[in-house]
mmCIF file of C-alpha atoms in Angstrom:
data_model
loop_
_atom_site.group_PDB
_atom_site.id
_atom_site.type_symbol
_atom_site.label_atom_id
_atom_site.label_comp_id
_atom_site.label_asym_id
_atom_site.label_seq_id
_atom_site.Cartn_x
_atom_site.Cartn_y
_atom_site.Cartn_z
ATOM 1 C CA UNK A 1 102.373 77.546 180.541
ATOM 2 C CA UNK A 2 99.308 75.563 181.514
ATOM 3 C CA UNK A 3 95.813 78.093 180.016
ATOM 4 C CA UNK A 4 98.610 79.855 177.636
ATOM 5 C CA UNK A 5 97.328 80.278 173.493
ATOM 6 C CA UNK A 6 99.723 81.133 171.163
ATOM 7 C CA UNK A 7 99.085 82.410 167.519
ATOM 8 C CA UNK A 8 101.252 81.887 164.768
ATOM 9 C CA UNK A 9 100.698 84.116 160.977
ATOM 10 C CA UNK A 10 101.303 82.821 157.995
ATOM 11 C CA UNK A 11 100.501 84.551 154.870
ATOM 12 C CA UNK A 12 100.545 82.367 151.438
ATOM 13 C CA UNK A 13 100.104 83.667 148.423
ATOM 14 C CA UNK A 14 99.332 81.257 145.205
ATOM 15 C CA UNK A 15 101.381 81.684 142.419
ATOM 16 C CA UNK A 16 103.914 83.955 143.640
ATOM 17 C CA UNK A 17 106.855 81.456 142.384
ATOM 18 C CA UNK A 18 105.070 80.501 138.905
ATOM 19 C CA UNK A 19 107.932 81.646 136.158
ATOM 20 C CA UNK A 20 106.869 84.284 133.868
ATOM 21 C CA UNK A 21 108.864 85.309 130.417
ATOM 22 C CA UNK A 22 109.566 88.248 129.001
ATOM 23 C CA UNK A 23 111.904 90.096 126.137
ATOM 24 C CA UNK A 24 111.771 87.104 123.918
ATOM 25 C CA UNK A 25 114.230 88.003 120.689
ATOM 26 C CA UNK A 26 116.151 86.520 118.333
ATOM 27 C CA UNK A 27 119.503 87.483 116.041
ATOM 28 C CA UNK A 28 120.251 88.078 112.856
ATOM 29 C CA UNK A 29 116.897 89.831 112.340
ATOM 30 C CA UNK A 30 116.703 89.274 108.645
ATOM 31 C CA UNK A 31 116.218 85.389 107.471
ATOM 32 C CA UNK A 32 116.096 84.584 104.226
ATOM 33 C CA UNK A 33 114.284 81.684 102.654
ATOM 34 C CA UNK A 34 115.963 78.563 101.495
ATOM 35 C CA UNK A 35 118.872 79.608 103.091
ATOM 36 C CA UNK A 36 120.277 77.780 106.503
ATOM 37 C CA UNK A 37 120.567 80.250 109.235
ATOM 38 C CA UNK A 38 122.447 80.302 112.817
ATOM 39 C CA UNK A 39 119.367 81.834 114.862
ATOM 40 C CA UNK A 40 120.399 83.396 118.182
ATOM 41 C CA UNK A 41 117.433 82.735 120.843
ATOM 42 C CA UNK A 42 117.188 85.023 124.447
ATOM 43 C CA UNK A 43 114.371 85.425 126.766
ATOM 44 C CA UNK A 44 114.313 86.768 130.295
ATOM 45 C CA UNK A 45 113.222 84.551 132.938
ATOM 46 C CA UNK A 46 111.323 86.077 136.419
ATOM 47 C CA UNK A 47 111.581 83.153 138.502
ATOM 48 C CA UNK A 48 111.861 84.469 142.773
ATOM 49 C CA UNK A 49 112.209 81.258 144.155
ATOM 50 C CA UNK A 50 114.580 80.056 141.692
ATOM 51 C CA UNK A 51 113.095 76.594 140.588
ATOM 52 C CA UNK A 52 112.210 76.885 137.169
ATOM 53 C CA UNK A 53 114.289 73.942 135.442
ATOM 54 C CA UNK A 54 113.377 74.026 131.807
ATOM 55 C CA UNK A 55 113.124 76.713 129.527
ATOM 56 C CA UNK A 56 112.518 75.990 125.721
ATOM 57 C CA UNK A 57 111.725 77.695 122.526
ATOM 58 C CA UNK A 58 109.923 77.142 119.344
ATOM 59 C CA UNK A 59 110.551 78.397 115.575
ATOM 60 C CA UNK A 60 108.540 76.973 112.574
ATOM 61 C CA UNK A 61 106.821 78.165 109.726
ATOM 62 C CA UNK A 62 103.912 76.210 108.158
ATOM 63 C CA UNK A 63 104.053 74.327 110.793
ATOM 64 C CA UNK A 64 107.545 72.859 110.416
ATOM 65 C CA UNK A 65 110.565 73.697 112.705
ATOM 66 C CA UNK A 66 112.618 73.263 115.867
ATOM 67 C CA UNK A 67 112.212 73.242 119.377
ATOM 68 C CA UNK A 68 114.956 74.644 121.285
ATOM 69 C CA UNK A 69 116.816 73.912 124.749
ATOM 70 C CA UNK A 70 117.493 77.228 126.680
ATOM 71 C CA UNK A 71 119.715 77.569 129.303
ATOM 72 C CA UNK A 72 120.967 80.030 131.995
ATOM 73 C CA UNK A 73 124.600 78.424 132.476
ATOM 74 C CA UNK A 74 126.662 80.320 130.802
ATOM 75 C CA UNK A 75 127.918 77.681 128.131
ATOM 76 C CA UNK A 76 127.305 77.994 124.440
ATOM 77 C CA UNK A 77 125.968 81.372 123.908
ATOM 78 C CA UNK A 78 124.620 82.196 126.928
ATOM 79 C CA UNK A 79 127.382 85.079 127.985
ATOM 80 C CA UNK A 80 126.495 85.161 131.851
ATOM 81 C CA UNK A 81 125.385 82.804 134.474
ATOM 82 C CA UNK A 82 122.708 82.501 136.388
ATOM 83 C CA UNK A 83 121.711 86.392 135.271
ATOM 84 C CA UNK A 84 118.308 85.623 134.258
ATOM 85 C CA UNK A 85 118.765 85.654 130.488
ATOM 86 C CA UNK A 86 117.824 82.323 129.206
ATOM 87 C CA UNK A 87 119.595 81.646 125.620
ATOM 88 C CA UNK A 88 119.977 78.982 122.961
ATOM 89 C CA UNK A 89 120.912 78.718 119.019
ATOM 90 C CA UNK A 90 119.696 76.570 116.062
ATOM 91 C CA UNK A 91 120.383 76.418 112.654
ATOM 92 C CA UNK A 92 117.195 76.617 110.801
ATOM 93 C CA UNK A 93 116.100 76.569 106.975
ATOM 94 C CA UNK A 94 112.512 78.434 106.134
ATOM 95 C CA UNK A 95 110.883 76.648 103.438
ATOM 96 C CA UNK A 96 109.946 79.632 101.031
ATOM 97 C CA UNK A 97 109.061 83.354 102.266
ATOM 98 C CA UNK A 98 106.479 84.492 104.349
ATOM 99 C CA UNK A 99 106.836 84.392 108.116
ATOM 100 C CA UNK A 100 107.341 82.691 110.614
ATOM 101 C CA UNK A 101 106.780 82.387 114.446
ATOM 102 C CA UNK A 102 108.935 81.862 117.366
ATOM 103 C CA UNK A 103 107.413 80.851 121.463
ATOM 104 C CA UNK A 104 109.043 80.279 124.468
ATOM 105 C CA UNK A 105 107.609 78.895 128.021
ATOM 106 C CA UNK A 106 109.110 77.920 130.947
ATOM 107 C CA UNK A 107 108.562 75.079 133.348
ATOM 108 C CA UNK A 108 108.626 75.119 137.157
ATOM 109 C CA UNK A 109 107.605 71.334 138.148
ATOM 110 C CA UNK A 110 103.845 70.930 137.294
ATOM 111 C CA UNK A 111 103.352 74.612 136.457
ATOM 112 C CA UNK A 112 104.249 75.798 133.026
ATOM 113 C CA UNK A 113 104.751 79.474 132.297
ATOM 114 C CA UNK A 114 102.211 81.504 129.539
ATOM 115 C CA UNK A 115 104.047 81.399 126.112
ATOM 116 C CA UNK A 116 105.270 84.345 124.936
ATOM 117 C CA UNK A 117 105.788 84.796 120.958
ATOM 118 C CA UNK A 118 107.012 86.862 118.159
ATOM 119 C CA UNK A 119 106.482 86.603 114.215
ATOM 120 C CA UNK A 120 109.494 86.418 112.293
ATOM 121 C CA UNK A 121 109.571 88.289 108.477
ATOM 122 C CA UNK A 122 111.219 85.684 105.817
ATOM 123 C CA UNK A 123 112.452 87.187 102.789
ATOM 124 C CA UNK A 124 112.766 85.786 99.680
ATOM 125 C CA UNK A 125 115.159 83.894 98.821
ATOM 126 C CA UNK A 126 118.886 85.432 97.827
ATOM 127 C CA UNK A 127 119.140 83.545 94.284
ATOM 128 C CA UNK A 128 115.896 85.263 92.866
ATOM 129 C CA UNK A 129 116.836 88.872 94.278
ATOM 130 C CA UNK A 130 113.477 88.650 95.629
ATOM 131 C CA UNK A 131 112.564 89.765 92.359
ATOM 132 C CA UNK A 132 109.862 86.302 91.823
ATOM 133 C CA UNK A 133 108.148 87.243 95.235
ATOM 134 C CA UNK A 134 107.713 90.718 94.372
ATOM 135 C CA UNK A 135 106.290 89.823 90.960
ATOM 136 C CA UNK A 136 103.705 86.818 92.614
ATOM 137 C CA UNK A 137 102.683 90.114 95.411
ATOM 138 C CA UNK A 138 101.961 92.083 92.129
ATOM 139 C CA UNK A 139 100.635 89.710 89.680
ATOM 140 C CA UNK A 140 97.295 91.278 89.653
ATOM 141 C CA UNK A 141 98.717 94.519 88.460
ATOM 142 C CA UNK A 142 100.931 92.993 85.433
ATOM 143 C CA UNK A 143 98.045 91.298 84.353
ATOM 144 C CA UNK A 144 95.548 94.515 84.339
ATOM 145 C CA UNK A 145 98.656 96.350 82.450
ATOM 146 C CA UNK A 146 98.839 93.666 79.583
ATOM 147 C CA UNK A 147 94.802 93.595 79.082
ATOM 148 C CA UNK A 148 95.449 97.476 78.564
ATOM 149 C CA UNK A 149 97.662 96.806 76.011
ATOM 150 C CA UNK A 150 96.245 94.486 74.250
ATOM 151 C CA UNK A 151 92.838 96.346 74.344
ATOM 152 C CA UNK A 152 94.752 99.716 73.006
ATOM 153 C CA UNK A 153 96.556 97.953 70.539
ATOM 154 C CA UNK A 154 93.155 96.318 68.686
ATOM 155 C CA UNK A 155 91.680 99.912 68.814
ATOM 156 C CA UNK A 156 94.809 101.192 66.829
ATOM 157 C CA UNK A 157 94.183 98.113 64.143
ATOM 158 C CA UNK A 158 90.268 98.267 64.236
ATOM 159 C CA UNK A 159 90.829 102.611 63.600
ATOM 160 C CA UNK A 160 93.596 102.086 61.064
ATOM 161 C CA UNK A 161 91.287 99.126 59.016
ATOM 162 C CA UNK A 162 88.528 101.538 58.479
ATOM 163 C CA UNK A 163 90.831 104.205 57.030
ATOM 164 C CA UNK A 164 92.165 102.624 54.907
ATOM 165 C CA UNK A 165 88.349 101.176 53.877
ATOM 166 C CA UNK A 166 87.482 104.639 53.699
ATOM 167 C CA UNK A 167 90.021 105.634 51.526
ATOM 168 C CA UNK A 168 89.093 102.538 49.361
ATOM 169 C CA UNK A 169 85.525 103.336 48.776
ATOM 170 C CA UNK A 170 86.456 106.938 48.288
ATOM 171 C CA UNK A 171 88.403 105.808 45.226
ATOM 172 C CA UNK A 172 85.470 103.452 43.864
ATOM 173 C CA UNK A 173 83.368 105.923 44.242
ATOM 174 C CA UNK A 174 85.449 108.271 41.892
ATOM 175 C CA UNK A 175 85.366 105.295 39.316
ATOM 176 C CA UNK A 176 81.490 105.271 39.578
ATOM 177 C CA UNK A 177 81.697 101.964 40.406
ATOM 178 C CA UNK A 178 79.301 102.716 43.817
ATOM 179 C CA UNK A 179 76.350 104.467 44.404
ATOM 180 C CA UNK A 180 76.254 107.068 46.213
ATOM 181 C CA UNK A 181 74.880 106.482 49.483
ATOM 182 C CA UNK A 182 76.980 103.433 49.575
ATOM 183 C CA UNK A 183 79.534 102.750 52.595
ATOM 184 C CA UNK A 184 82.291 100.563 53.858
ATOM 185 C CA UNK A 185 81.499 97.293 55.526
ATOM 186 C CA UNK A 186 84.227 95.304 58.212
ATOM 187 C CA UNK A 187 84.292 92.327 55.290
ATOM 188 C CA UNK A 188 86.303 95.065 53.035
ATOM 189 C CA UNK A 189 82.954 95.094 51.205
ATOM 190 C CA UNK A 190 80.574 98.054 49.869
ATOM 191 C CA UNK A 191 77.048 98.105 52.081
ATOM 192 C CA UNK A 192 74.516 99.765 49.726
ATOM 193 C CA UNK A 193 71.596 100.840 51.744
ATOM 194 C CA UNK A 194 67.895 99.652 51.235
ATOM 195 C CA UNK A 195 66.843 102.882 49.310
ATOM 196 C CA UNK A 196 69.621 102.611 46.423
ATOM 197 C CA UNK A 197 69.226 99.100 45.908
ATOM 198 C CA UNK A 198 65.405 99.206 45.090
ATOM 199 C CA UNK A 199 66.313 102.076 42.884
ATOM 200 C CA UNK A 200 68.631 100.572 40.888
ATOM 201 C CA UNK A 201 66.230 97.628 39.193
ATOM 202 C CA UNK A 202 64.523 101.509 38.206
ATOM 203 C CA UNK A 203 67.204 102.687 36.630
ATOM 204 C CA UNK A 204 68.218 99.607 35.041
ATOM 205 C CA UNK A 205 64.359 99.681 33.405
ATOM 206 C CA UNK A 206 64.576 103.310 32.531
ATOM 207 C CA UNK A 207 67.436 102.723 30.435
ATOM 208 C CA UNK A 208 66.241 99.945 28.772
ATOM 209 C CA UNK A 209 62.925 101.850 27.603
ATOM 210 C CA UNK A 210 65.063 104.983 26.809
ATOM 211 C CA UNK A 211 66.091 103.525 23.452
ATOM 212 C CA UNK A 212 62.796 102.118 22.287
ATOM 213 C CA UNK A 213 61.281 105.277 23.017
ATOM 214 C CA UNK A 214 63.806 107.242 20.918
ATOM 215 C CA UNK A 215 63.264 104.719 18.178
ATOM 216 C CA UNK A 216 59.155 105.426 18.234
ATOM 217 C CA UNK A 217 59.495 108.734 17.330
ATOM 218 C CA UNK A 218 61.812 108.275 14.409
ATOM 219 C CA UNK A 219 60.641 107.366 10.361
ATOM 220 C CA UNK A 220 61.512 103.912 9.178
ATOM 221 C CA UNK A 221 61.900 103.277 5.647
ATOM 222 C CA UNK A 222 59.037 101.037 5.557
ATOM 223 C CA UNK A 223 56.903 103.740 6.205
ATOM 224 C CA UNK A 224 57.295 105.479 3.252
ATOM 225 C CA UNK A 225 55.278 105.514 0.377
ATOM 226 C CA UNK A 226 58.074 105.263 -2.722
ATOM 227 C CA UNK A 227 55.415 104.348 -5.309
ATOM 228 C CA UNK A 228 54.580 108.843 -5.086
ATOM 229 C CA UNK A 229 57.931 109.703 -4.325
#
C-alpha cells in the first residue's frame, strides 16, 4: 500500500560452489620402470551446486606423461554414477626408476579447483631384478671396499718383499760378503751406512801395509856378510 517499505535478505557467500578435491589415488600401487602399466585414477569431487564439468588428471615423470579425462558417469571404470568419485585409466610407461607424480583439478566454468597431488615410487625395472639400481644407490660403498683391498693387498706384498730381503742379507752376511752394519734396500740391494764405508778404504790400507811391515823386520840374504861366515 501507498507509504508501505518492504525488506528483502539475501545472504551471498563467495565461493561456496568452487569444486574442491580430495582422496586422490591410484591402482596397482607398485609401477615398475620400462614396463607399460594400466593405472587406475579416483578422486573425490565436493561440488554443492553440482556444476563442475571437467575433472582431469596428470601422471609424468621427468616431465613426460599423460593427462587424463575423469568422469563421474559410470562408464569405463567408474563403478557408480553421479556418487562423487571421479575416475579414469591410462596405460603409462615410466622411463627408468625414480618417481613420479600424479595431480588432479577440477573445473567449474571460469573457476578451477587447487590441484591436489601425490608422488608415485617407480621401481626398477623387472629384467635387472632391480639388482643395477641397487648397485648405482651403492656405488660409493663398492668403490671404498675395492680401495681397501687393493690397499691391504700391497701391504701383504710390500711386508712379504722385505722378508724375504731380510732373509737374503742374513745369508750374505754369513758369507762375509757385507759389513756389518749393512742393511736391505727396496732395489734388492745392500745399503752400507756412511760410517762403514769410510772405514773400509782403512782397512783396505791396513792390509796393504801389514805385509811390508812384516817384511821390515825380517833378514834378507843381502844383508849378510858371507865373506866372515
Amino acid at each position: 500500500s501507498l507509504g508501505s517499505i518492504s525488506i528483502d535478505m539475501v545472504n551471498i557467500t563467495a565461493g561456496s560452489s568452487s569444486p574442491m578435491l580430495s582422496s586422490l589415488s591410484h591402482n596397482p600401487q607398485i609401477i615398475r620402470a620400462d614396463e607399460a602399466t594400466d593405472i587406475i585414477i579416483t578422486v573425490v569431487l565436493d561440488d554443492p551446486d553440482r556444476t563442475t564439468g571437467q575433472v582431469q588428471a596428470r601422471i609424468a615423470k621427468d616431465g613426460i606423461g599423460s593427462t587424463i579425462q575423469l568422469n563421474d558417469n559410470g562408464s569405463g571404470v567408474d563403478e557408480v554414477a553421479d556418487d562423487g568419485i571421479w575416475s579414469g585409466s591410462v596405460l603409462w610407461t615410466p622411463n627408468g626408476g625414480g618417481y613420479a607424480r600424479l595431480e588432479a583439478w577440477a573445473t567449474d566454468g571460469d573457476t578451477v579447483s587447487p590441484t591436489i597431488a601425490v608422488t608415485i615410487n617407480v621401481e626398477g625395472a623387472v629384467d635387472s631384478g632391480g639388482i643395477l639400481e641397487e648397485l648405482r644407490g651403492d656405488i660409493t660403498t663398492v668403490i671404498g671396499g675395492v680401495i681397501i683391498v687393493v690397499i691391504l693387498l700391497g701391504g701383504l706384498i710390500m711386508f712379504n718383499r722385505r722378508r724375504s730381503l731380510a732373509r737374503d742379507l742374513e745369508l750374505i752376511e754369513s758369507w762375509g760378503g757385507a759389513p756389518a752394519g749393512a742393511k736391505a734396500g727396496w732395489d734388492a740391494t745392500t745399503e752400507v751406512s756412511a760410517a762403514d764405508a769410510a772405514m773400509s778404504p782403512m782397512n783396505m790400507d791396513a792390509a796393504d801395509n801389514a805385509p811390508m811391515e812384516e817384511d821390515d823386520g825380517k833378514i834378507r840374504g843381502g844383508d849378510l856378510d858371507w865373506d866372515n861366515v
